[in-house]
Short mmCIF file of C-alpha atoms in Angstrom, two decimals:
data_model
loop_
_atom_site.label_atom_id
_atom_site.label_comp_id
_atom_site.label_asym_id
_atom_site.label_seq_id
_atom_site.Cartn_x
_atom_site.Cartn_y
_atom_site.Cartn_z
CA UNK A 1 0.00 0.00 0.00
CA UNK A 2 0.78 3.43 -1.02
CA UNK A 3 2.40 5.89 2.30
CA UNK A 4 0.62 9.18 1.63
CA UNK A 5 3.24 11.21 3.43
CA UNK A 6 5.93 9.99 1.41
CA UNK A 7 4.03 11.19 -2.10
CA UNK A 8 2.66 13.96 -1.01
CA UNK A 9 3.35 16.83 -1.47
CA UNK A 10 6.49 15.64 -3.93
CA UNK A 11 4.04 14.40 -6.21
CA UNK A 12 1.52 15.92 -8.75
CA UNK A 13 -1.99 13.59 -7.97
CA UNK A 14 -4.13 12.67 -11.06
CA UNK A 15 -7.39 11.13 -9.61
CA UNK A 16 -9.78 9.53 -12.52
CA UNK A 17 -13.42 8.24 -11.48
CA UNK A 18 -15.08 6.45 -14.47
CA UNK A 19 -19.26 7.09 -13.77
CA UNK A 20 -21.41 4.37 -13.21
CA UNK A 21 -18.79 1.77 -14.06
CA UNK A 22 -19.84 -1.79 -12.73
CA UNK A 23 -16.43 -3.63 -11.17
CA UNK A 24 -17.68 -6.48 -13.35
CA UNK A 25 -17.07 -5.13 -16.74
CA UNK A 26 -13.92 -3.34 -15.46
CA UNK A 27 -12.59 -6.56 -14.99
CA UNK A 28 -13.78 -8.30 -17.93
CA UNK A 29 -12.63 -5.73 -20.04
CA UNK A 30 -9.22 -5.68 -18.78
CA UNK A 31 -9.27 -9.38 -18.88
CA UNK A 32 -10.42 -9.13 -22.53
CA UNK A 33 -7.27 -6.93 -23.32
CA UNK A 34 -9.48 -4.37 -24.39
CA UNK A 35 -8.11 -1.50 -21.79
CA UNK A 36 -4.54 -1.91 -22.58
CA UNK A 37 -3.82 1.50 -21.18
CA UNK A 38 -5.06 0.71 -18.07
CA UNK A 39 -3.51 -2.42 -17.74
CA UNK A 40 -0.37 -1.03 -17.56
CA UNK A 41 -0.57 1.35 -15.10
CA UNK A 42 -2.82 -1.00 -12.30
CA UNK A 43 -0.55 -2.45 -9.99
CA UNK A 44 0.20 -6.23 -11.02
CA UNK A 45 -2.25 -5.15 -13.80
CA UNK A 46 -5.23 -5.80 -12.10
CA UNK A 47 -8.55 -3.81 -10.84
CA UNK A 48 -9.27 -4.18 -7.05
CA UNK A 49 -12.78 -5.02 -5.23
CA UNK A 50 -13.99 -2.10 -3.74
CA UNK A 51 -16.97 -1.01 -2.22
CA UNK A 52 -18.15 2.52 -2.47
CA UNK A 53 -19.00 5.70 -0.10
CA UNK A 54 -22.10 6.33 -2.00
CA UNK A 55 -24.66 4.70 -4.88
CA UNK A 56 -24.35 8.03 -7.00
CA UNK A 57 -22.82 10.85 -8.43
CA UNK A 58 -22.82 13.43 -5.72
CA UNK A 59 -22.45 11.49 -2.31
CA UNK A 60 -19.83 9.05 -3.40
CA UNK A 61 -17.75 12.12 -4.84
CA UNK A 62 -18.51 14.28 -1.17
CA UNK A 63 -17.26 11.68 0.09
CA UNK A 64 -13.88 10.98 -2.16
CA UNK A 65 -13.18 14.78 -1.67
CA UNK A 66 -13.58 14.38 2.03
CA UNK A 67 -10.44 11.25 1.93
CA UNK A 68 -13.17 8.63 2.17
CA UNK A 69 -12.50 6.72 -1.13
CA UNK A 70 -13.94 3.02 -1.67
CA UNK A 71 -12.63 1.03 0.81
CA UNK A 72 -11.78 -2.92 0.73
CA UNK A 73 -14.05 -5.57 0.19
CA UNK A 74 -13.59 -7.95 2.97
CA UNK A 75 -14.44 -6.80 6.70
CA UNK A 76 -10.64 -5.77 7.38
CA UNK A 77 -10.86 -1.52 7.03
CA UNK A 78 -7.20 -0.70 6.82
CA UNK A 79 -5.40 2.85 7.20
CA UNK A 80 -6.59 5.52 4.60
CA UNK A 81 -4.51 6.82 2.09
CA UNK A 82 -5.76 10.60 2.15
CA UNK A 83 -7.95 11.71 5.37
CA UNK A 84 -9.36 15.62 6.23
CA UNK A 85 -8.41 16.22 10.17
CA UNK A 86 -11.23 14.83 12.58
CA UNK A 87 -11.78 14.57 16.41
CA UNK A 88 -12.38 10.27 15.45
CA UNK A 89 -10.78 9.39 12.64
CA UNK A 90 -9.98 5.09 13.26
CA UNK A 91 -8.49 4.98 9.86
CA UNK A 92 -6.10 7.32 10.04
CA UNK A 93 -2.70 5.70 10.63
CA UNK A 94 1.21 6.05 9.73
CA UNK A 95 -0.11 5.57 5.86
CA UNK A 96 -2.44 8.80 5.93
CA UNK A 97 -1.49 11.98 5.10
CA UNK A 98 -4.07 14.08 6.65
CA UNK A 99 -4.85 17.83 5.57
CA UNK A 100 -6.15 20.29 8.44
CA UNK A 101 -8.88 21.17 5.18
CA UNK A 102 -12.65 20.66 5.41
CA UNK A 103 -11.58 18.85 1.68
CA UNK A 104 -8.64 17.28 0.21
CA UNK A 105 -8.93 19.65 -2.91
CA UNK A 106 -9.02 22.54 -0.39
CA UNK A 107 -6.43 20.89 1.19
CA UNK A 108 -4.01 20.16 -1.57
CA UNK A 109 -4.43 23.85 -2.65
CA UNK A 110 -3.29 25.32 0.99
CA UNK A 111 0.23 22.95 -0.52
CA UNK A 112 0.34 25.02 -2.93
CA UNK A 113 -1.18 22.97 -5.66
CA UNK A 114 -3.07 23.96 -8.81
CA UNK A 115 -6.19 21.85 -8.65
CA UNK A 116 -8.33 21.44 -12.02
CA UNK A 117 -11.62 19.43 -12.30
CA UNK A 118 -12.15 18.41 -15.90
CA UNK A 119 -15.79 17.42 -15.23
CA UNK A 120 -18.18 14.83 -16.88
CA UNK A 121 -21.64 14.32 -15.96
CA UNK A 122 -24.10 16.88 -14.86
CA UNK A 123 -23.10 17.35 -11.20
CA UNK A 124 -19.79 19.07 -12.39
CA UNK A 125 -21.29 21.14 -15.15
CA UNK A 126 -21.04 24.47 -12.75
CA UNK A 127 -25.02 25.44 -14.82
CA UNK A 128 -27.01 25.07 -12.39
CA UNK A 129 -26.80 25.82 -8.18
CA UNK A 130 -26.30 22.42 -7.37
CA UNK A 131 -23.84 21.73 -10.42
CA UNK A 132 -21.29 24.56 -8.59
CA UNK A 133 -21.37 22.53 -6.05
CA UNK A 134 -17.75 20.38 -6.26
CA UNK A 135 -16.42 22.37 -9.14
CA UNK A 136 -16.24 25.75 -6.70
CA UNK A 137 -14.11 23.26 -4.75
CA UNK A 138 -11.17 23.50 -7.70
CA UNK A 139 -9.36 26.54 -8.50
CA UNK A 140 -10.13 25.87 -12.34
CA UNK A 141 -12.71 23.81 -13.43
CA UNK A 142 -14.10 22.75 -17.25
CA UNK A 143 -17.21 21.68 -18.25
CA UNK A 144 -19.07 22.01 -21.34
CA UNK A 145 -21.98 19.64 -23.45
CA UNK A 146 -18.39 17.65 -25.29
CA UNK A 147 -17.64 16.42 -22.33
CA UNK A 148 -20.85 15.58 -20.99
CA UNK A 149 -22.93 12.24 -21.16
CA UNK A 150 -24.55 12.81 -23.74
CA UNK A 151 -21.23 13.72 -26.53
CA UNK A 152 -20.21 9.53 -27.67
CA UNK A 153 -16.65 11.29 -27.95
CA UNK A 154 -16.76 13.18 -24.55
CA UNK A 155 -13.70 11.42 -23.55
CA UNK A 156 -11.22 12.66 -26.14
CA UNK A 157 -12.16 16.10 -25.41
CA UNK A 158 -11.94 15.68 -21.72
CA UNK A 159 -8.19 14.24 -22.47
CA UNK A 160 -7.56 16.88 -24.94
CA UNK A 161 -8.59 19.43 -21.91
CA UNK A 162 -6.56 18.04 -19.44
CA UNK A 163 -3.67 17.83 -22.18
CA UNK A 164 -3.47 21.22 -22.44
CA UNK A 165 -3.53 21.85 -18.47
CA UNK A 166 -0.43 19.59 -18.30
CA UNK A 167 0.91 21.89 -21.02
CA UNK A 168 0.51 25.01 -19.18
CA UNK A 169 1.62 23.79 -15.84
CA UNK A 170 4.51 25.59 -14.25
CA UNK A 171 7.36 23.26 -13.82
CA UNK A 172 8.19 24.12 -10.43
CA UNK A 173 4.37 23.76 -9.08
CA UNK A 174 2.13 20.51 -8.36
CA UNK A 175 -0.84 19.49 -10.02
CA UNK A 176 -3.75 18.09 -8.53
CA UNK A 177 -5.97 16.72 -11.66
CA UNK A 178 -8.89 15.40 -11.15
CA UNK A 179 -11.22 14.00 -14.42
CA UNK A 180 -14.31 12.06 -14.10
CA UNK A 181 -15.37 9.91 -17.27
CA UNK A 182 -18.56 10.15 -18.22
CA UNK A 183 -18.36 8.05 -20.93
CA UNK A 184 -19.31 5.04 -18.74
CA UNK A 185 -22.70 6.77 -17.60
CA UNK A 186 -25.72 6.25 -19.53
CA UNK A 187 -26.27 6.32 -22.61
CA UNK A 188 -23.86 3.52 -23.14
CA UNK A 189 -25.75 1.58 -26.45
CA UNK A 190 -24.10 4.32 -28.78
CA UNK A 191 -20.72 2.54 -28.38
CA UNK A 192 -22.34 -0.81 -29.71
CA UNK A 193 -23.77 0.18 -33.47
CA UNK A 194 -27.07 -0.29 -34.08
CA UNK A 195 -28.04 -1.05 -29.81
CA UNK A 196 -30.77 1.29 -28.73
CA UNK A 197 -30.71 -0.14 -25.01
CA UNK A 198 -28.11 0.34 -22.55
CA UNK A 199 -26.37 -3.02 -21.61
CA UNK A 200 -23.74 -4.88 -19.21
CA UNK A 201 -21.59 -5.18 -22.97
CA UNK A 202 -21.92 -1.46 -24.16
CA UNK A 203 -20.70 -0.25 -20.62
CA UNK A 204 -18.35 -2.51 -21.88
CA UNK A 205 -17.52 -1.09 -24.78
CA UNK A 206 -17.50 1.89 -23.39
CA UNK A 207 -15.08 1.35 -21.10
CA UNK A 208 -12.79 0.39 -24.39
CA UNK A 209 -13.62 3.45 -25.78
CA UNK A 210 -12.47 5.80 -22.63
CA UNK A 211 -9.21 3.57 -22.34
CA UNK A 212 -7.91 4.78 -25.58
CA UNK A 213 -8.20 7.92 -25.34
CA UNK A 214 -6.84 8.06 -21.47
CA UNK A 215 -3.45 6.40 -22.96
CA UNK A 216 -2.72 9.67 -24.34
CA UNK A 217 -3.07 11.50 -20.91
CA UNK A 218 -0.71 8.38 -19.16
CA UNK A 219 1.66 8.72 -22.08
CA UNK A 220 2.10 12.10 -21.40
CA UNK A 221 2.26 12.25 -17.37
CA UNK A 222 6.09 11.25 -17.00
CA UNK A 223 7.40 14.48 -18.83
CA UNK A 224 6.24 16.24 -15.45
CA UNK A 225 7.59 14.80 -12.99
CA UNK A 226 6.17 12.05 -10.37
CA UNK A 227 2.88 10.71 -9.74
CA UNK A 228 0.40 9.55 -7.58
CA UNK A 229 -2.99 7.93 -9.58
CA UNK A 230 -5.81 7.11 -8.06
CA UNK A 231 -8.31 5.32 -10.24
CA UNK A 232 -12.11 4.19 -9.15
CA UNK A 233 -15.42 4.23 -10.51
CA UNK A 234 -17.79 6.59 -8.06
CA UNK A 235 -20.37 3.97 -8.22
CA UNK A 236 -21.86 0.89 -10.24
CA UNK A 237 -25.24 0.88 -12.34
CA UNK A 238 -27.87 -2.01 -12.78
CA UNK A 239 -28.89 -3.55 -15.72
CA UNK A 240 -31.42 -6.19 -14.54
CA UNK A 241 -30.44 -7.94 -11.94
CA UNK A 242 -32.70 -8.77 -9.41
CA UNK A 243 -35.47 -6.49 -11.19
CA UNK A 244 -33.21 -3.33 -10.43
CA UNK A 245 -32.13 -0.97 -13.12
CA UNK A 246 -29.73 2.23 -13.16
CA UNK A 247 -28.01 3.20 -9.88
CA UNK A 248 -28.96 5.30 -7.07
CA UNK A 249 -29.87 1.79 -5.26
CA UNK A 250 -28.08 -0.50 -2.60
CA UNK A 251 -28.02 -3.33 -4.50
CA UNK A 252 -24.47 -5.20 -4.88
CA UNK A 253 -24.48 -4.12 -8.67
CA UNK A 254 -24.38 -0.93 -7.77
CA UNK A 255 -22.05 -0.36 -4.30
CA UNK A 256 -18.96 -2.45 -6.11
CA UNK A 257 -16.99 -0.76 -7.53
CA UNK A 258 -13.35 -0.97 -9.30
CA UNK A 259 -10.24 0.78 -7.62
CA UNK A 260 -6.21 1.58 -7.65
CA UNK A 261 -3.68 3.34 -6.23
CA UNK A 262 -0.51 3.66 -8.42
CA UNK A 263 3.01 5.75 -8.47
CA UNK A 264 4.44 6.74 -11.49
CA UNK A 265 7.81 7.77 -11.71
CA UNK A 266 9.08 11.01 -13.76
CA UNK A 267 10.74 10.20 -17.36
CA UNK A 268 14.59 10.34 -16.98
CA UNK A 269 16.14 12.47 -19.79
CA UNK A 270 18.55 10.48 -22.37
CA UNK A 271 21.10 11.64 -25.08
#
């Protein structure tokens, strides 16, 4: 497991959530060797079990930006990685860094980082009151209908976005970069031709879809130094089971979700 206080604040922090996205058909995707770029940045290649802090959008993400991210499957609850100061906090331990922040965007910005939210669905579009919500808690935040739910190519515009933050980074300053993929939200049938229902296989292929585009963002991260990468879906989404449909519901479908915690290393100069 990944010791917060020896990444932070040395690294720049690149946090992707991928909406809606069942830990299922993470898995069988990767296992299908159809998120290559992916692969080969999860540690030992593989997606881990989680369960999440909420069964949509807006709680799960509260709760991520508080330093509650999905925890571990099992019954064990071992240290967190990122924690906001509290009078009880039982999973705080030698692992944790811990900001004295009501938020761990706040918090990363009293280090002196530049956070950026390259939002997805609706609760980071900043258009209506409740859509200001978590992007007022960035010091830059993007949103616009091409990188919404509803644009089949919202990923490569989200990736071209963050590109270009990476671009204009000053060298000597950390990033904190957070995206969240809506690709992987409904509508998913438009990345299976000729489907007009959303599915367990066009999440799928949806998931295939955001993974090459996202190669260009992890191709590009080593030219600026170290990272840390945390990578999780904020929740799951039904499609059947057990008569439920869509998310927003405790049902298992739904609260598992995939999750990792990576370091990568800067790019070493040659020649």
């Amino acid at each position: 497991m990944i010791n917060g206080n020896e990444v932070i604040p040395s690294h720049h922090v690149l946090f992707i959530t991928f909406d809606s996205l069942r830990y299922d058909v993470a898995r069988a995707v990767l296992h299908g060797g159809r998120s290559p770029n992916l692969e080969r940045v999860l540690p030992d290649g593989l997606w881990e079990e989680r369960r999440t802090q909420g069964t949509f959008t807006f709680p799960a993400h509260m709760s991520f930006f508080a330093g509650f991210l999905p925890v571990p499957s099992g019954p064990a609850r071992p240290s967190r990685l990122l924690a906001c100061y509290s009078l009880r906090g039982t999973t705080i331990r030698k692992r944790t860094y811990v900001f004295n922040a009501p938020d761990i965007v706040t918090g990363f910005a009293g280090l002196g980082y530049r956070t950026v939210c390259v939002g997805g669905v609706g609760f980071f579009s900043s258009r209506t009151k409740l859509g200001r919500v978590m992007p007022s808690l960035f010091q830059e935040s993007h949103w616009s209908p091409d990188t919404g739910t509803d644009e089949p190519d919202s990923t490569r515009h989200q990736v071209d976005i963050a590109l270009t933050v990476l671009a204009q980074q000053p060298t000597a300053q950390r990033l904190f970069l957070f995206v969240n993929v809506s690709a992987t939200h409904t509508p998913t049938h438009v990345y299976l031709p000729g489907e007009i229902e959303d599915s367990w296989e066009s999440q799928c292929a949806a998931l295939s879809y955001a993974d090459g585009h996202l190669g260009r963002l992890l191709d590009a991260l080593p030219d600026h130094g170290p990272w840390l990468v945390l990578l999780c879906a904020d929740h799951g989404e039904a499609f059947g089971e057990d008569g439920y449909t869509g998310h927003g519901i405790a049902h298992p479908s739904v609260w598992t979700v995939p999750y990792a915690e990576t370091v990568i290393t800067a790019r070493t100069a040659t020649g």
